[in-house]
Amino acid sequence: MKVSPLSPLTYRTGYYIPSIAFGTWTLGNGQGPIDQVEQALDNGFNHIDTAQSYRNEGEAGTALHESGLSRSDVFITTKYSGTNGLDINTSIHNSVENLGVDYVDLYLIHAPSLAKPDIPTAWATMEKIKEAGLARSIGVSNFDEKDLQILVESAKIKPAVNQILLHPYVYRRQLPTLEYAAANGIAGGPLDAPLNAIASRLGATTDQVLLAWTKAKGAVVVTTSSKKTRLQGYLAAGDIELTQEDVAAIDAAGALGAKKVTLRRLVTGALVGAAVFGACSYFNIRIF
């Protein structure tokens, strides 16, 4: 297994999270996702991001076991999705069985609408799952600042991360959520000109510049790309450092035209974990 050059982020709890993940949400079922997860692991990815609603936890588990890697070599994130009407506790037992592991590194509530009968009650169940050792860390996904406030007010254990959509076109809209996460220790077209100029100056691709932008925001990235060369390129972006001016130029361009350019899937799944999610973009809740 190759080693990713991208530095991991560290939770308040002391656990680390690799700063780029391979996601299974678009892969479907069968041999295809097994092959693609194995390819990601072979090329240096050591973080697999899946969910019950993706219906391929079993395939991810098969790929992990066929890779020959030890459990400690790979960080596994999965999510409670309310699949088949099952509750949070039943679902985590099903997930670890499907994945063929004793625990997951990170277990998330996939959306605030799934926190039933309410956010405090659902989160109390998540805390018990962590205490039972089924998940080393717990967090949420797609929560906004109001949802996080309700959670934090009742939580005994703060979420490690809030996994949200994060790319230049939505950064301004997501900023209140990122700021709330950071303040609570939770570890989240118009772009053509600045991206091309920065990429040309650095001898990089625009994809790599976008990954470096996400890294500058303290975020973890999830990609589902099936192309080996693209996976290798993402990992190679670990050495790219943007200036403050570069980051500001991308921020400004993104705010001007959210529909002018189609961003690659690289950034559609950035995780928030505030430092307080420090970044999720895994901002340390740190932001995922």
mmCIF file of N, CA, C and O in Angstrom, residues 68-130:
data_model
loop_
_atom_site.group_PDB
_atom_site.id
_atom_site.type_symbol
_atom_site.label_atom_id
_atom_site.label_comp_id
_atom_site.label_asym_id
_atom_site.label_seq_id
_atom_site.Cartn_x
_atom_site.Cartn_y
_atom_site.Cartn_z
ATOM 1 N N GLY A 68 -5.706 -7.065 2.129
ATOM 2 C CA GLY A 68 -4.651 -7.569 2.995
ATOM 3 C C GLY A 68 -4.199 -6.560 4.040
ATOM 4 O O GLY A 68 -3.306 -6.851 4.850
ATOM 5 N N LEU A 69 -4.805 -5.373 4.062
ATOM 6 C CA LEU A 69 -4.434 -4.353 5.037
ATOM 7 C C LEU A 69 -5.014 -4.712 6.400
ATOM 8 O O LEU A 69 -6.074 -5.340 6.508
ATOM 9 N N SER A 70 -4.350 -4.281 7.442
ATOM 10 C CA SER A 70 -4.879 -4.500 8.782
ATOM 11 C C SER A 70 -5.962 -3.469 9.069
ATOM 12 O O SER A 70 -6.030 -2.418 8.413
ATOM 13 N N ARG A 71 -6.803 -3.761 10.029
ATOM 14 C CA ARG A 71 -7.900 -2.840 10.362
ATOM 15 C C ARG A 71 -7.362 -1.462 10.722
ATOM 16 O O ARG A 71 -7.952 -0.434 10.362
ATOM 17 N N SER A 72 -6.254 -1.403 11.412
ATOM 18 C CA SER A 72 -5.715 -0.118 11.867
ATOM 19 C C SER A 72 -5.143 0.720 10.732
ATOM 20 O O SER A 72 -4.890 1.913 10.900
ATOM 21 N N ASP A 73 -4.958 0.108 9.552
ATOM 22 C CA ASP A 73 -4.397 0.840 8.416
ATOM 23 C C ASP A 73 -5.432 1.716 7.705
ATOM 24 O O ASP A 73 -5.053 2.588 6.921
ATOM 25 N N VAL A 74 -6.706 1.448 7.934
ATOM 26 C CA VAL A 74 -7.759 2.115 7.166
ATOM 27 C C VAL A 74 -8.779 2.762 8.093
ATOM 28 O O VAL A 74 -9.282 2.126 9.026
ATOM 29 N N PHE A 75 -9.073 4.011 7.840
ATOM 30 C CA PHE A 75 -10.086 4.764 8.579
ATOM 31 C C PHE A 75 -11.423 4.547 7.868
ATOM 32 O O PHE A 75 -11.545 4.768 6.664
ATOM 33 N N ILE A 76 -12.447 4.119 8.613
ATOM 34 C CA ILE A 76 -13.758 3.837 8.021
ATOM 35 C C ILE A 76 -14.803 4.775 8.598
ATOM 36 O O ILE A 76 -14.995 4.839 9.814
ATOM 37 N N THR A 77 -15.475 5.495 7.709
ATOM 38 C CA THR A 77 -16.622 6.326 8.077
ATOM 39 C C THR A 77 -17.877 5.700 7.488
ATOM 40 O O THR A 77 -17.894 5.325 6.316
ATOM 41 N N THR A 78 -18.928 5.572 8.291
ATOM 42 C CA THR A 78 -20.233 5.225 7.742
ATOM 43 C C THR A 78 -21.283 6.088 8.428
ATOM 44 O O THR A 78 -20.987 6.811 9.387
ATOM 45 N N LYS A 79 -22.513 6.021 7.904
ATOM 46 C CA LYS A 79 -23.551 6.949 8.351
ATOM 47 C C LYS A 79 -24.869 6.244 8.606
ATOM 48 O O LYS A 79 -25.236 5.314 7.873
ATOM 49 N N TYR A 80 -25.573 6.722 9.632
ATOM 50 C CA TYR A 80 -26.937 6.260 9.886
ATOM 51 C C TYR A 80 -27.861 6.965 8.914
ATOM 52 O O TYR A 80 -27.972 8.190 8.919
ATOM 53 N N SER A 81 -28.537 6.179 8.061
ATOM 54 C CA SER A 81 -29.375 6.743 7.010
ATOM 55 C C SER A 81 -30.859 6.415 7.172
ATOM 56 O O SER A 81 -31.665 6.749 6.307
ATOM 57 N N GLY A 82 -31.228 5.737 8.258
ATOM 58 C CA GLY A 82 -32.622 5.362 8.439
ATOM 59 C C GLY A 82 -33.100 4.325 7.439
ATOM 60 O O GLY A 82 -34.306 4.172 7.221
ATOM 61 N N THR A 83 -32.168 3.604 6.829
ATOM 62 C CA THR A 83 -32.506 2.629 5.792
ATOM 63 C C THR A 83 -33.404 1.530 6.343
ATOM 64 O O THR A 83 -33.177 1.009 7.435
ATOM 65 N N ASN A 84 -34.451 1.202 5.581
ATOM 66 C CA ASN A 84 -35.417 0.165 5.954
ATOM 67 C C ASN A 84 -36.138 0.469 7.262
ATOM 68 O O ASN A 84 -36.674 -0.445 7.909
ATOM 69 N N GLY A 85 -36.146 1.751 7.646
ATOM 70 C CA GLY A 85 -36.858 2.146 8.850
ATOM 71 C C GLY A 85 -36.201 1.709 10.144
ATOM 72 O O GLY A 85 -36.824 1.780 11.213
ATOM 73 N N LEU A 86 -34.940 1.273 10.072
ATOM 74 C CA LEU A 86 -34.252 0.784 11.263
ATOM 75 C C LEU A 86 -33.744 1.935 12.120
ATOM 76 O O LEU A 86 -33.450 3.022 11.625
ATOM 77 N N ASP A 87 -33.614 1.689 13.423
ATOM 78 C CA ASP A 87 -33.165 2.734 14.334
ATOM 79 C C ASP A 87 -31.636 2.829 14.323
ATOM 80 O O ASP A 87 -30.935 2.024 13.703
ATOM 81 N N ILE A 88 -31.129 3.830 15.021
ATOM 82 C CA ILE A 88 -29.693 4.110 15.015
ATOM 83 C C ILE A 88 -28.882 2.942 15.571
ATOM 84 O O ILE A 88 -27.860 2.537 14.996
ATOM 85 N N ASN A 89 -29.323 2.386 16.687
ATOM 86 C CA ASN A 89 -28.564 1.325 17.336
ATOM 87 C C ASN A 89 -28.550 0.044 16.509
ATOM 88 O O ASN A 89 -27.494 -0.583 16.317
ATOM 89 N N THR A 90 -29.702 -0.356 15.986
ATOM 90 C CA THR A 90 -29.753 -1.546 15.133
ATOM 91 C C THR A 90 -28.881 -1.345 13.899
ATOM 92 O O THR A 90 -28.166 -2.265 13.460
ATOM 93 N N SER A 91 -28.916 -0.144 13.344
ATOM 94 C CA SER A 91 -28.192 0.140 12.104
ATOM 95 C C SER A 91 -26.684 0.061 12.275
ATOM 96 O O SER A 91 -25.978 -0.432 11.382
ATOM 97 N N ILE A 92 -26.148 0.523 13.403
ATOM 98 C CA ILE A 92 -24.692 0.453 13.573
ATOM 99 C C ILE A 92 -24.252 -1.003 13.708
ATOM 100 O O ILE A 92 -23.194 -1.392 13.184
ATOM 101 N N HIS A 93 -25.049 -1.838 14.361
ATOM 102 C CA HIS A 93 -24.700 -3.261 14.443
ATOM 103 C C HIS A 93 -24.704 -3.893 13.046
ATOM 104 O O HIS A 93 -23.824 -4.695 12.717
ATOM 105 N N ASN A 94 -25.669 -3.515 12.232
ATOM 106 C CA ASN A 94 -25.704 -4.019 10.855
ATOM 107 C C ASN A 94 -24.503 -3.525 10.057
ATOM 108 O O ASN A 94 -23.922 -4.261 9.251
ATOM 109 N N SER A 95 -24.121 -2.265 10.263
ATOM 110 C CA SER A 95 -23.002 -1.695 9.509
ATOM 111 C C SER A 95 -21.688 -2.396 9.809
ATOM 112 O O SER A 95 -20.928 -2.732 8.895
ATOM 113 N N VAL A 96 -21.382 -2.609 11.089
ATOM 114 C CA VAL A 96 -20.107 -3.253 11.401
ATOM 115 C C VAL A 96 -20.108 -4.694 10.903
ATOM 116 O O VAL A 96 -19.065 -5.218 10.475
ATOM 117 N N GLU A 97 -21.287 -5.340 10.916
ATOM 118 C CA GLU A 97 -21.358 -6.698 10.369
ATOM 119 C C GLU A 97 -21.141 -6.679 8.856
ATOM 120 O O GLU A 97 -20.388 -7.503 8.314
ATOM 121 N N ASN A 98 -21.794 -5.735 8.164
ATOM 122 C CA ASN A 98 -21.626 -5.641 6.708
ATOM 123 C C ASN A 98 -20.188 -5.339 6.328
ATOM 124 O O ASN A 98 -19.665 -5.864 5.331
ATOM 125 N N LEU A 99 -19.546 -4.485 7.090
ATOM 126 C CA LEU A 99 -18.168 -4.087 6.798
ATOM 127 C C LEU A 99 -17.158 -5.137 7.246
ATOM 128 O O LEU A 99 -15.987 -5.083 6.847
ATOM 129 N N GLY A 100 -17.585 -6.064 8.098
ATOM 130 C CA GLY A 100 -16.683 -7.111 8.575
ATOM 131 C C GLY A 100 -15.665 -6.606 9.576
ATOM 132 O O GLY A 100 -14.531 -7.093 9.619
ATOM 133 N N VAL A 101 -16.066 -5.632 10.400
ATOM 134 C CA VAL A 101 -15.158 -5.049 11.388
ATOM 135 C C VAL A 101 -15.838 -5.041 12.753
ATOM 136 O O VAL A 101 -17.046 -5.275 12.872
ATOM 137 N N ASP A 102 -15.066 -4.746 13.789
ATOM 138 C CA ASP A 102 -15.622 -4.670 15.139
ATOM 139 C C ASP A 102 -16.094 -3.267 15.495
ATOM 140 O O ASP A 102 -16.889 -3.093 16.420
ATOM 141 N N TYR A 103 -15.588 -2.283 14.763
ATOM 142 C CA TYR A 103 -15.943 -0.891 15.039
ATOM 143 C C TYR A 103 -15.711 -0.062 13.786
ATOM 144 O O TYR A 103 -14.999 -0.487 12.868
ATOM 145 N N VAL A 104 -16.324 1.101 13.734
ATOM 146 C CA VAL A 104 -15.999 2.079 12.696
ATOM 147 C C VAL A 104 -15.269 3.232 13.362
ATOM 148 O O VAL A 104 -15.406 3.475 14.561
ATOM 149 N N ASP A 105 -14.486 3.927 12.582
ATOM 150 C CA ASP A 105 -13.742 5.062 13.144
ATOM 151 C C ASP A 105 -14.636 6.276 13.341
ATOM 152 O O ASP A 105 -14.414 7.064 14.266
ATOM 153 N N LEU A 106 -15.633 6.418 12.464
ATOM 154 C CA LEU A 106 -16.518 7.569 12.557
ATOM 155 C C LEU A 106 -17.921 7.164 12.127
ATOM 156 O O LEU A 106 -18.108 6.580 11.055
ATOM 157 N N TYR A 107 -18.918 7.466 12.976
ATOM 158 C CA TYR A 107 -20.319 7.154 12.682
ATOM 159 C C TYR A 107 -21.094 8.458 12.716
ATOM 160 O O TYR A 107 -21.033 9.210 13.697
ATOM 161 N N LEU A 108 -21.819 8.744 11.626
ATOM 162 C CA LEU A 108 -22.516 10.017 11.479
ATOM 163 C C LEU A 108 -24.017 9.826 11.346
ATOM 164 O O LEU A 108 -24.471 8.836 10.775
ATOM 165 N N ILE A 109 -24.797 10.783 11.831
ATOM 166 C CA ILE A 109 -26.207 10.886 11.474
ATOM 167 C C ILE A 109 -26.246 11.587 10.129
ATOM 168 O O ILE A 109 -25.786 12.722 10.000
ATOM 169 N N HIS A 110 -26.797 10.929 9.109
ATOM 170 C CA HIS A 110 -26.668 11.378 7.725
ATOM 171 C C HIS A 110 -27.351 12.717 7.449
ATOM 172 O O HIS A 110 -26.938 13.457 6.542
ATOM 173 N N ALA A 111 -28.405 13.044 8.178
ATOM 174 C CA ALA A 111 -29.131 14.299 7.976
ATOM 175 C C ALA A 111 -29.937 14.618 9.223
ATOM 176 O O ALA A 111 -30.353 13.696 9.945
ATOM 177 N N PRO A 112 -30.174 15.889 9.515
ATOM 178 C CA PRO A 112 -30.942 16.227 10.726
ATOM 179 C C PRO A 112 -32.351 15.654 10.739
ATOM 180 O O PRO A 112 -32.896 15.373 11.807
ATOM 181 N N SER A 113 -32.952 15.449 9.567
ATOM 182 C CA SER A 113 -34.308 14.889 9.502
ATOM 183 C C SER A 113 -34.368 13.454 10.011
ATOM 184 O O SER A 113 -35.451 12.950 10.344
ATOM 185 N N LEU A 114 -33.214 12.787 10.098
ATOM 186 C CA LEU A 114 -33.157 11.404 10.574
ATOM 187 C C LEU A 114 -33.002 11.325 12.086
ATOM 188 O O LEU A 114 -33.064 10.230 12.653
ATOM 189 N N ALA A 115 -32.774 12.453 12.734
ATOM 190 C CA ALA A 115 -32.586 12.488 14.185
ATOM 191 C C ALA A 115 -33.951 12.466 14.862
ATOM 192 O O ALA A 115 -34.519 13.509 15.199
ATOM 193 N N LYS A 116 -34.495 11.256 15.050
ATOM 194 C CA LYS A 116 -35.847 11.098 15.593
ATOM 195 C C LYS A 116 -35.800 10.408 16.951
ATOM 196 O O LYS A 116 -34.934 9.586 17.200
ATOM 197 N N PRO A 117 -36.717 10.758 17.860
ATOM 198 C CA PRO A 117 -37.816 11.715 17.672
ATOM 199 C C PRO A 117 -37.372 13.173 17.648
ATOM 200 O O PRO A 117 -38.104 14.052 17.239
ATOM 201 N N ASP A 118 -36.128 13.410 18.092
ATOM 202 C CA ASP A 118 -35.569 14.760 18.058
ATOM 203 C C ASP A 118 -34.055 14.653 18.132
ATOM 204 O O ASP A 118 -33.504 13.573 18.402
ATOM 205 N N ILE A 119 -33.378 15.759 17.874
ATOM 206 C CA ILE A 119 -31.913 15.750 17.837
ATOM 207 C C ILE A 119 -31.293 15.332 19.176
ATOM 208 O O ILE A 119 -30.396 14.473 19.207
ATOM 209 N N PRO A 120 -31.724 15.889 20.332
ATOM 210 C CA PRO A 120 -31.107 15.480 21.602
ATOM 211 C C PRO A 120 -31.248 13.985 21.894
ATOM 212 O O PRO A 120 -30.295 13.340 22.349
ATOM 213 N N THR A 121 -32.430 13.420 21.612
ATOM 214 C CA THR A 121 -32.646 11.999 21.888
ATOM 215 C C THR A 121 -31.792 11.132 20.970
ATOM 216 O O THR A 121 -31.169 10.155 21.409
ATOM 217 N N ALA A 122 -31.767 11.477 19.695
ATOM 218 C CA ALA A 122 -30.958 10.716 18.745
ATOM 219 C C ALA A 122 -29.484 10.798 19.107
ATOM 220 O O ALA A 122 -28.754 9.793 19.026
ATOM 221 N N TRP A 123 -29.036 11.981 19.509
ATOM 222 C CA TRP A 123 -27.615 12.137 19.836
ATOM 223 C C TRP A 123 -27.243 11.348 21.090
ATOM 224 O O TRP A 123 -26.137 10.800 21.184
ATOM 225 N N ALA A 124 -28.158 11.243 22.036
ATOM 226 C CA ALA A 124 -27.892 10.435 23.230
ATOM 227 C C ALA A 124 -27.644 8.980 22.847
ATOM 228 O O ALA A 124 -26.790 8.300 23.443
ATOM 229 N N THR A 125 -28.359 8.484 21.840
ATOM 230 C CA THR A 125 -28.124 7.130 21.345
ATOM 231 C C THR A 125 -26.743 7.022 20.707
ATOM 232 O O THR A 125 -26.031 6.029 20.904
ATOM 233 N N MET A 126 -26.352 8.040 19.953
ATOM 234 C CA MET A 126 -25.016 8.049 19.342
ATOM 235 C C MET A 126 -23.933 8.013 20.418
ATOM 236 O O MET A 126 -22.915 7.314 20.274
ATOM 237 N N GLU A 127 -24.133 8.733 21.502
ATOM 238 C CA GLU A 127 -23.156 8.744 22.592
ATOM 239 C C GLU A 127 -23.002 7.353 23.204
ATOM 240 O O GLU A 127 -21.886 6.924 23.539
ATOM 241 N N LYS A 128 -24.114 6.633 23.332
ATOM 242 C CA LYS A 128 -24.051 5.275 23.872
ATOM 243 C C LYS A 128 -23.294 4.346 22.930
ATOM 244 O O LYS A 128 -22.584 3.431 23.368
ATOM 245 N N ILE A 129 -23.448 4.559 21.620
ATOM 246 C CA ILE A 129 -22.726 3.752 20.635
ATOM 247 C C ILE A 129 -21.224 3.969 20.762
ATOM 248 O O ILE A 129 -20.430 3.019 20.703
ATOM 249 N N LYS A 130 -20.817 5.206 20.964
ATOM 250 C CA LYS A 130 -19.397 5.486 21.175
ATOM 251 C C LYS A 130 -18.905 4.845 22.470
ATOM 252 O O LYS A 130 -17.829 4.225 22.500
#
